[in-house]
Each structure stands twice: as C-alpha cells, then as structure tokens.
C-alpha positions as semicolon CSV with decimal commas, in nm:
position;residue;x (nm);y (nm);z (nm)
1;X;9,657;5,714;-3,398
2;X;9,524;5,411;-3,558
3;X;9,385;5,239;-3,260
4;X;9,247;5,563;-3,191
5;X;9,043;5,595;-3,503
6;X;8,949;5,234;-3,527
7;X;8,797;5,288;-3,184
8;X;8,641;5,612;-3,268
9;X;8,526;5,565;-3,625
10;X;8,370;5,232;-3,558
11;X;8,215;4,986;-3,489
12;X;8,301;4,837;-3,809
13;X;8,532;5,080;-3,953
14;X;8,737;4,987;-4,217
15;X;9,066;4,871;-4,107
16;X;9,264;4,835;-4,440
17;X;9,169;5,187;-4,496
18;X;9,264;5,345;-4,134
19;X;9,593;5,153;-4,143
20;X;9,704;5,318;-4,483
21;X;9,558;5,653;-4,359
22;X;9,752;5,650;-4,023
23;X;10,080;5,508;-4,200
24;X;10,087;5,766;-4,464
25;X;9,944;6,097;-4,249
26;X;10,292;6,253;-4,197
27;X;10,359;6,245;-4,583
28;X;10,025;6,338;-4,661
29;X;10,063;6,646;-4,419
30;X;10,382;6,733;-4,616
31;X;10,217;6,716;-4,922
32;X;9,925;6,938;-4,809
33;X;10,200;7,227;-4,662
34;X;10,405;7,169;-5,034
35;X;10,097;7,320;-5,190
36;X;10,040;7,617;-4,965
37;X;9,801;7,468;-4,688
38;X;9,919;7,623;-4,354
39;X;9,920;7,472;-4,011
40;X;9,950;7,698;-3,704
41;X;10,192;7,541;-3,444
42;X;9,922;7,612;-3,153
43;X;9,662;7,387;-2,974
44;X;9,301;7,450;-2,875
45;X;9,300;7,303;-2,545
46;X;8,930;7,278;-2,467
47;X;8,624;7,061;-2,593
48;X;8,488;7,218;-2,910
49;X;8,322;7,169;-3,255
50;X;8,562;7,432;-3,390
51;X;8,784;7,671;-3,234
52;X;8,724;8,027;-3,292
53;X;9,080;8,100;-3,327
54;X;9,356;8,028;-3,567
55;X;9,520;7,737;-3,351
56;X;9,634;7,461;-3,576
57;X;9,550;7,167;-3,319
58;X;9,290;7,053;-3,176
59;X;9,139;6,768;-2,969
60;X;8,904;6,498;-3,100
61;X;8,830;6,310;-2,809
62;X;9,147;6,169;-2,778
63;X;9,219;6,276;-2,421
64;X;8,875;6,167;-2,304
65;X;8,733;5,829;-2,184
66;X;8,747;5,550;-2,302
67;X;9,017;5,690;-2,578
68;X;9,275;5,779;-2,299
69;X;9,272;5,409;-2,227
70;X;9,303;5,287;-2,568
71;X;9,596;5,489;-2,667
72;X;9,838;5,771;-2,547
73;X;9,649;6,103;-2,626
74;X;9,771;6,353;-2,905
75;X;9,572;6,620;-3,041
76;X;9,550;6,501;-3,401
77;X;9,290;6,719;-3,544
78;X;9,498;6,969;-3,810
79;X;9,329;7,291;-3,885
80;X;9,406;7,551;-4,192
81;X;9,516;7,881;-4,035
82;X;9,182;8,039;-4,031
83;X;8,952;8,147;-3,734
84;X;8,655;7,945;-3,886
85;X;8,573;7,632;-4,056
86;X;8,849;7,532;-4,251
87;X;8,762;7,357;-4,548
88;X;8,732;7,645;-4,796
89;X;9,081;7,736;-4,728
90;X;9,183;7,382;-4,776
91;X;9,018;7,381;-5,105
92;X;9,131;7,725;-5,215
93;X;9,510;7,662;-5,199
94;X;9,451;7,307;-5,334
95;X;9,231;7,439;-5,637
96;X;9,500;7,697;-5,700
97;X;9,760;7,399;-5,692
98;X;9,545;7,240;-5,981
99;X;9,579;7,543;-6,197
100;X;9,952;7,588;-6,123
101;X;9,997;7,229;-6,251
102;X;9,826;7,280;-6,538
103;X;9,545;7,083;-6,540
104;X;9,238;7,184;-6,732
105;X;8,950;7,272;-6,524
106;X;8,594;7,324;-6,685
107;X;8,362;7,483;-6,428
108;X;7,982;7,514;-6,482
109;X;7,965;7,186;-6,632
110;X;7,738;6,910;-6,504
111;X;7,800;6,559;-6,556
112;X;7,508;6,326;-6,655
113;X;7,652;6,019;-6,711
114;X;7,928;5,773;-6,768
115;X;8,029;5,640;-7,073
116;X;8,116;5,253;-7,095
117;X;8,234;5,052;-7,347
118;X;8,112;4,718;-7,500
119;X;8,386;4,533;-7,254
120;X;8,267;4,737;-6,964
121;X;8,523;4,979;-6,921
122;X;8,446;5,336;-6,810
123;X;8,605;5,551;-7,103
124;X;8,431;5,905;-7,072
125;X;8,168;6,108;-6,894
126;X;7,889;6,277;-7,084
127;X;7,818;6,613;-6,957
128;X;7,602;6,956;-7,019
129;X;7,738;7,309;-6,994
130;X;7,460;7,581;-7,044
131;X;7,255;7,358;-7,231
132;X;7,533;7,203;-7,459
133;X;7,559;6,836;-7,468
134;X;7,934;6,754;-7,423
135;X;8,140;6,406;-7,417
136;X;8,458;6,358;-7,245
137;X;8,702;6,100;-7,347
138;X;8,870;5,927;-7,058
139;X;9,175;5,718;-7,163
140;X;9,318;5,640;-6,821
141;X;9,004;5,672;-6,583
142;X;8,708;5,886;-6,427
143;X;8,732;5,928;-6,061
144;X;8,407;6,037;-5,891
145;X;8,440;6,271;-5,626
146;X;8,070;6,435;-5,622
147;X;8,002;6,425;-5,246
148;X;7,714;6,239;-5,065
149;X;7,328;6,235;-5,098
150;X;7,224;6,425;-4,833
151;X;7,049;6,681;-5,065
152;X;6,872;6,394;-5,246
153;X;6,537;6,360;-5,031
154;X;6,445;6,034;-5,244
155;X;6,777;5,862;-5,167
156;X;6,749;5,982;-4,829
157;X;6,417;5,808;-4,775
158;X;6,567;5,462;-4,943
159;X;6,855;5,468;-4,768
160;X;6,907;5,712;-4,476
161;X;6,545;5,831;-4,340
162;X;6,688;5,928;-3,995
163;X;6,801;6,251;-4,160
164;X;6,469;6,348;-4,323
165;X;6,334;6,672;-4,193
166;X;6,662;6,782;-4,013
167;X;6,928;7,006;-4,125
168;X;7,186;6,925;-4,383
169;X;7,586;6,970;-4,364
170;X;7,629;7,010;-4,743
171;X;7,687;7,326;-4,984
172;X;7,333;7,222;-5,133
173;X;7,481;6,980;-5,432
174;X;7,524;6,679;-5,244
175;X;7,268;6,509;-5,462
176;X;7,394;6,160;-5,478
177;X;7,455;6,198;-5,888
178;X;7,783;6,052;-5,888
179;X;7,667;5,732;-5,703
180;X;7,352;5,673;-5,934
181;X;7,571;5,751;-6,233
182;X;7,809;5,462;-6,127
183;X;7,553;5,214;-5,998
184;X;7,393;5,253;-6,309
185;X;7,721;5,121;-6,483
186;X;7,700;4,834;-6,258
187;X;7,888;4,956;-5,910
188;X;7,791;4,834;-5,583
189;X;7,720;5,053;-5,256
190;X;7,836;5,001;-4,942
191;X;7,700;5,132;-4,581
192;X;7,417;5,376;-4,750
193;X;7,231;5,409;-4,430
194;X;7,508;5,487;-4,226
195;X;7,532;5,873;-4,127
196;X;7,682;6,161;-3,935
197;X;7,450;6,365;-3,703
198;X;7,564;6,677;-3,488
199;X;7,304;6,788;-3,237
200;X;7,301;7,161;-3,131
201;X;7,480;7,154;-2,800
202;X;7,767;7,386;-2,683
203;X;8,102;7,196;-2,589
204;X;8,213;7,442;-2,359
205;X;7,886;7,446;-2,159
206;X;7,809;7,073;-2,148
207;X;8,189;7,023;-2,008
208;X;8,121;7,289;-1,725
209;X;7,769;7,097;-1,668
210;X;7,596;6,820;-1,786
211;X;7,386;6,654;-2,065
212;X;7,085;6,473;-1,965
213;X;6,811;6,294;-2,171
214;X;6,424;6,332;-2,144
215;X;6,426;6,088;-1,849
216;X;6,702;6,342;-1,656
217;X;6,957;6,082;-1,696
218;X;7,340;6,132;-1,796
219;X;7,412;5,922;-2,098
220;X;7,788;6,007;-2,188
221;X;8,101;6,223;-2,071
222;X;8,034;6,574;-2,157
223;X;8,434;6,626;-2,220
224;X;8,475;6,380;-2,519
225;X;8,404;6,517;-2,877
226;X;8,091;6,669;-2,958
227;X;8,033;6,454;-3,261
228;X;8,064;6,134;-3,046
229;X;7,811;6,297;-2,817
230;X;7,553;6,375;-3,068
231;X;7,560;6,047;-3,208
232;X;7,521;5,897;-2,857
233;X;7,226;6,134;-2,802
234;X;7,012;6,122;-3,136
235;X;7,054;5,735;-3,203
236;X;7,034;5,612;-2,848
237;X;6,832;5,823;-2,624
238;X;6,502;5,943;-2,577
239;X;6,461;6,312;-2,661
240;X;6,471;6,583;-2,629
241;X;6,839;6,630;-2,475
242;X;6,910;6,918;-2,247
243;X;7,231;7,078;-2,127
244;X;7,189;7,169;-1,763
245;X;7,456;7,416;-1,638
246;X;7,483;7,658;-1,317
247;X;7,518;8,030;-1,342
248;X;7,910;7,984;-1,255
249;X;7,984;7,718;-1,549
250;X;7,767;7,968;-1,782
251;X;7,921;8,278;-1,689
252;X;8,294;8,114;-1,692
253;X;8,258;8,035;-2,041
254;X;8,351;8,347;-2,280
255;X;8,081;8,439;-2,435
256;X;8,200;8,414;-2,802
257;X;8,242;8,034;-2,724
258;X;7,875;8,024;-2,614
259;X;7,800;8,086;-2,994
260;X;7,486;8,305;-2,910
261;X;7,337;8,024;-2,719
262;X;7,097;8,140;-2,424
263;X;6,936;7,939;-2,148
264;X;6,582;7,844;-2,234
265;X;6,476;7,764;-1,883
266;X;6,636;7,925;-1,547
267;X;6,513;7,784;-1,178
268;X;6,636;7,812;-0,839
269;X;6,597;7,455;-0,806
270;X;6,623;7,140;-0,968
271;X;6,270;7,031;-0,885
272;X;6,135;7,347;-1,088
273;X;6,355;7,280;-1,349
274;X;6,245;6,927;-1,407
275;X;5,875;7,053;-1,412
276;X;5,964;7,319;-1,683
277;X;6,138;7,079;-1,897
278;X;5,904;6,779;-1,851
279;X;6,150;6,537;-1,691
280;X;5,996;6,308;-1,460
281;X;5,982;6,449;-1,062
282;X;6,299;6,377;-0,879
283;X;6,514;6,235;-1,165
284;X;6,731;6,535;-1,254
285;X;6,748;6,593;-0,870
286;X;6,894;6,235;-0,826
287;X;7,120;6,290;-1,136
288;X;7,297;6,602;-0,993
289;X;7,295;6,483;-0,642
290;X;7,490;6,175;-0,751
291;X;7,726;6,407;-0,985
292;X;7,792;6,652;-0,707
293;X;7,877;6,403;-0,469
294;X;8,133;6,209;-0,708
295;X;8,266;6,543;-0,822
296;X;8,349;6,661;-0,478
297;X;8,615;6,400;-0,483
298;X;8,736;6,508;-0,851
299;X;8,580;6,157;-0,977
300;X;8,307;6,065;-1,247
301;X;8,253;5,682;-1,175
302;X;7,964;5,668;-1,439
303;X;8,122;5,829;-1,730
304;X;8,457;5,915;-1,641
305;X;8,468;6,308;-1,734
306;X;8,806;6,426;-1,664
307;X;8,864;6,592;-1,335
308;X;8,942;6,919;-1,500
309;X;8,584;6,980;-1,566
310;X;8,417;6,830;-1,259
311;X;8,274;7,064;-1,027
312;X;7,957;7,038;-0,779
313;X;7,666;7,231;-0,969
314;X;7,481;7,481;-0,731
315;X;7,156;7,707;-0,782
316;X;7,093;7,887;-0,972
317;X;7,031;7,635;-1,285
318;X;6,981;7,672;-1,634
319;X;6,838;7,418;-1,908
320;X;6,917;7,464;-2,277
321;X;6,719;7,275;-2,529
322;X;6,942;7,104;-2,793
323;X;6,649;7,072;-3,046
324;X;6,697;7,453;-3,107
325;X;6,949;7,480;-3,363
326;X;7,210;7,692;-3,326
327;X;7,508;7,812;-3,616
328;X;7,858;7,790;-3,491
329;X;7,994;8,010;-3,793
330;X;7,673;8,253;-3,775
331;X;7,544;8,302;-3,403
332;X;7,284;8,548;-3,528
333;X;7,135;8,255;-3,680
334;X;7,055;8,089;-3,329
335;X;6,750;7,906;-3,298
336;X;6,645;7,824;-3,675
337;X;6,514;7,505;-3,773
338;X;6,586;7,160;-3,607
339;X;6,867;7,094;-3,352
340;X;6,979;6,819;-3,569
341;X;7,190;6,864;-3,859
342;X;7,392;6,569;-4,073
343;X;7,531;6,417;-4,362
344;X;7,553;6,070;-4,533
345;X;7,875;5,881;-4,510
346;X;7,769;5,559;-4,728
347;X;7,871;5,542;-5,115
348;X;8,051;5,372;-5,349
349;X;8,231;5,051;-5,242
350;X;8,599;5,103;-5,322
351;X;8,936;4,927;-5,286
352;X;9,219;5,131;-5,089
353;X;9,318;5,257;-5,413
354;X;8,961;5,401;-5,503
355;X;8,894;5,123;-5,748
356;X;8,515;5,094;-5,757
357;X;8,390;4,759;-5,715
358;X;8,082;4,578;-5,909
359;X;7,831;4,404;-5,757
360;X;8,051;4,056;-5,751
361;X;8,334;4,256;-5,588
362;X;8,557;4,322;-5,923
363;X;8,691;4,657;-6,022
364;X;8,499;4,816;-6,286
365;X;8,789;4,924;-6,556
366;X;8,835;5,284;-6,553
367;X;8,610;5,367;-6,283
368;X;8,754;5,534;-5,921
369;X;8,590;5,747;-5,629
370;X;8,688;5,897;-5,331
371;X;8,551;6,161;-5,077
372;X;8,181;6,102;-4,958
373;X;8,061;5,970;-5,290
374;X;8,238;5,643;-5,167
375;X;8,225;5,460;-4,840
376;X;8,530;5,559;-4,660
377;X;8,691;5,474;-4,363
378;X;8,429;5,495;-4,130
379;X;8,208;5,252;-3,951
380;X;7,869;5,393;-3,777
381;X;8,080;5,664;-3,614
382;X;8,255;6,009;-3,721
383;X;8,487;6,282;-3,610
384;X;8,533;6,601;-3,771
385;X;8,812;6,627;-4,055
386;X;8,783;6,248;-4,150
387;X;8,590;6,361;-4,463
388;X;8,874;6,612;-4,581
389;X;9,117;6,369;-4,463
390;X;9,025;6,058;-4,620
391;X;8,887;6,257;-4,929
392;X;9,202;6,401;-5,003
393;X;9,447;6,084;-4,873
394;X;9,249;5,854;-5,082
395;X;9,174;6,076;-5,365
396;X;9,545;6,100;-5,439
397;X;9,533;5,690;-5,396
398;X;9,261;5,711;-5,687
399;X;9,440;5,957;-5,913
400;X;9,772;5,758;-5,879
401;X;9,576;5,438;-5,989
402;X;9,414;5,551;-6,272
403;X;9,699;5,740;-6,433
404;X;9,884;5,396;-6,368
405;X;9,605;5,197;-6,533
406;X;9,602;5,446;-6,860
407;X;9,627;5,298;-7,178
C-alpha cells in the first residue's frame, strides 16, 4: 500500500505521512466501522470514477501499469454502502458518533479569527452567530478543519490560477478562511499551487477505446485511474482531449455507466473524424493503426493497457469532447460549464500529529489542522478517497495530540 500510494500521489508525496497512514490503515478502518460506517464486501471490477452500485471496494489504479509493477495489486478503495458518492454517508455516521459521545456542537457559527495570548499560544476562537459576536476559550487546542480554498477566487489567483474559470469540487464553502486565520497567527503554508483536476471522461468508454490529444496522439493507458488520466491530460497535453470509441465499444457499456454522455461526432472513416475534430490529417489514422496492430496481439507496447481492454477498433467511429462537462451524480446536467473540475491540495504546514508549523518550522502552541485546510499526504497527484482518508486519519491524530497537550 505504501509503495502504491507513494507512486500514485507523487512526485514529492509526503513519505512520513503516507507511511503512518498505511501502517494504521486497518485500525482506522475498524475505527470507522465501530462508529457505524459500513463497507460491503463486494468489488466493482472495472475502471470508474465511482461505481453506481453499493459495492464496497473499487480499484484506484493498483491493477494498471505502472502500479502493477510497483506493488502487488489490491483494490484499496473502500466505499460506504451507497450507490453514489459516499462522503455524505461517512459524515452522517461520524457526526452522529460525535453527538453520541456527548460533544457539544454549535452549528450556524462562523469562526472569524484565532485568539492568541502574549506568548504566541492559540487559546481560543472568535466567532459570529446571527450577528452575535462570540469568543470560545480553547484550553487544550484549536483544530482547523475548514477545507481548502477552491471557492476563494482571490486565493486561487494568487496560488493556483490553473483552476480559475473551471468547475469547483466543493460544497461552496471552501473559502480558505481557516488557512488565512492560521496564517495571520504566523502559520506557514505548503504546496499551495498543487491541485486536483478531473477531466470529463467516462472511464468505461476510454478503456474500451482510447484517449487522444489535439494532435491525435495517445498519452496514457486508458485503464488506469481516471484522476491520474485527468492530471496527465489537463496539465501535460495540448487541448482539446477526445475519447475515441467505436460502435461496439460504446454499445457494450451499460447505459447507466455512460452517465448520459453521447458522441459529439460520428464518422465512417478516421479521416472524416480528423476533419470534424480539427486533428492534423493522418494523425488519428496513424494512432489507431498502431493501436489496432498491437491489439490484435493482445499488447499495448506504448502505454501497457491491460489485455482485458484491448480490441481493434472498427468503423463507425465516435469522438467525445471532454471539454463538455458531465456530472456523474446527475446525468441530466451533462454538457454544463467546462470539462474540468478541481479543488486545492495545498494548505497549512503540519506535522504527522497535525501540529501547525510557523515560518521557522516550529509548532505553534495550541494550533492543529487536518483535511484540506492542511497540506496532507499528497505530492502533485491525487486519487479519490485520499481526502476523506487523510482527513479522518490525521484529524484523529490531531485531536489526540491536542488533548494530550492541554493545560
């Protein structure tokens, strides 16, 4: 697991955090189960963003090249028992566990700043509720878990402008407020330019066909995790990016798994498709010819797609424009806004115990952070689940550290 995550989240992933996360993964799984989070013992065995079933396990690229050469493949993606994205169910169960444990919860209360004593220790939080100014005394510590800053256009322009103008993956409240509050108290930030981007591709279709750039060239094995495909496409290739699939491949995918996406161009010949998509003449023809020749042998010498997904493509052909955004959770919204969505991965510089560090690399007494308000395990890549994963795992560590540091 450590070898896989180091490769999948890199380059420059946080090795110390990944190591602890992997060593504590089974205990953390059991901790979630003990608080009412259920995971069905069944596997969705195909590339996808998110299974539209209640399968509790999914692949995150472990069974695709090059990860299958780095570590023994195992489906490590655990999903709560729901047929959609599982974060809401996870949080529902954990929120109920908080109440059951007797913790006081103050909703509709906006934290506005940290309170720091003369010695530089964080001793509380200033807040506002329906116009009333409030002060909370923190005798043990404050843990910042306010999310990232994808909804703050000014912060994006300063640190991660590559997400400007694109869809946001958030609840609309990732405004960076926790990061700026901590920075005002002297906190350091880390890797603020690193982001996750999701390209509008249907994994089941690209696995059955291919993904090409504006020059008609393949650039990735289409059976790997779509988040990694998106990163390669958005940050490294000339746009637009096209899904090329034939009729057999399109029709072989269950309609629900197409998520409402239909071809934007259909043609009997690749030359016609090149003209309709604006690719250089002969480019796609050469790419498909090389792909088909190798697929006949069950091989992909260029990008090592698994033999399971290799089959020569034949006319008629279709091209799907990934600049047109679809929504996996709501197919009726297909075609809205842009074909790229994302969120931020950088944040407050923390230790493995969630201690927030200052600009000199020293812990700020009484201040902790976790989740996307902090810079977690990630290097320059992301795979799904590693925000919920490191947010809950390192959030627990931050809570324990804060409790132990109380005075």
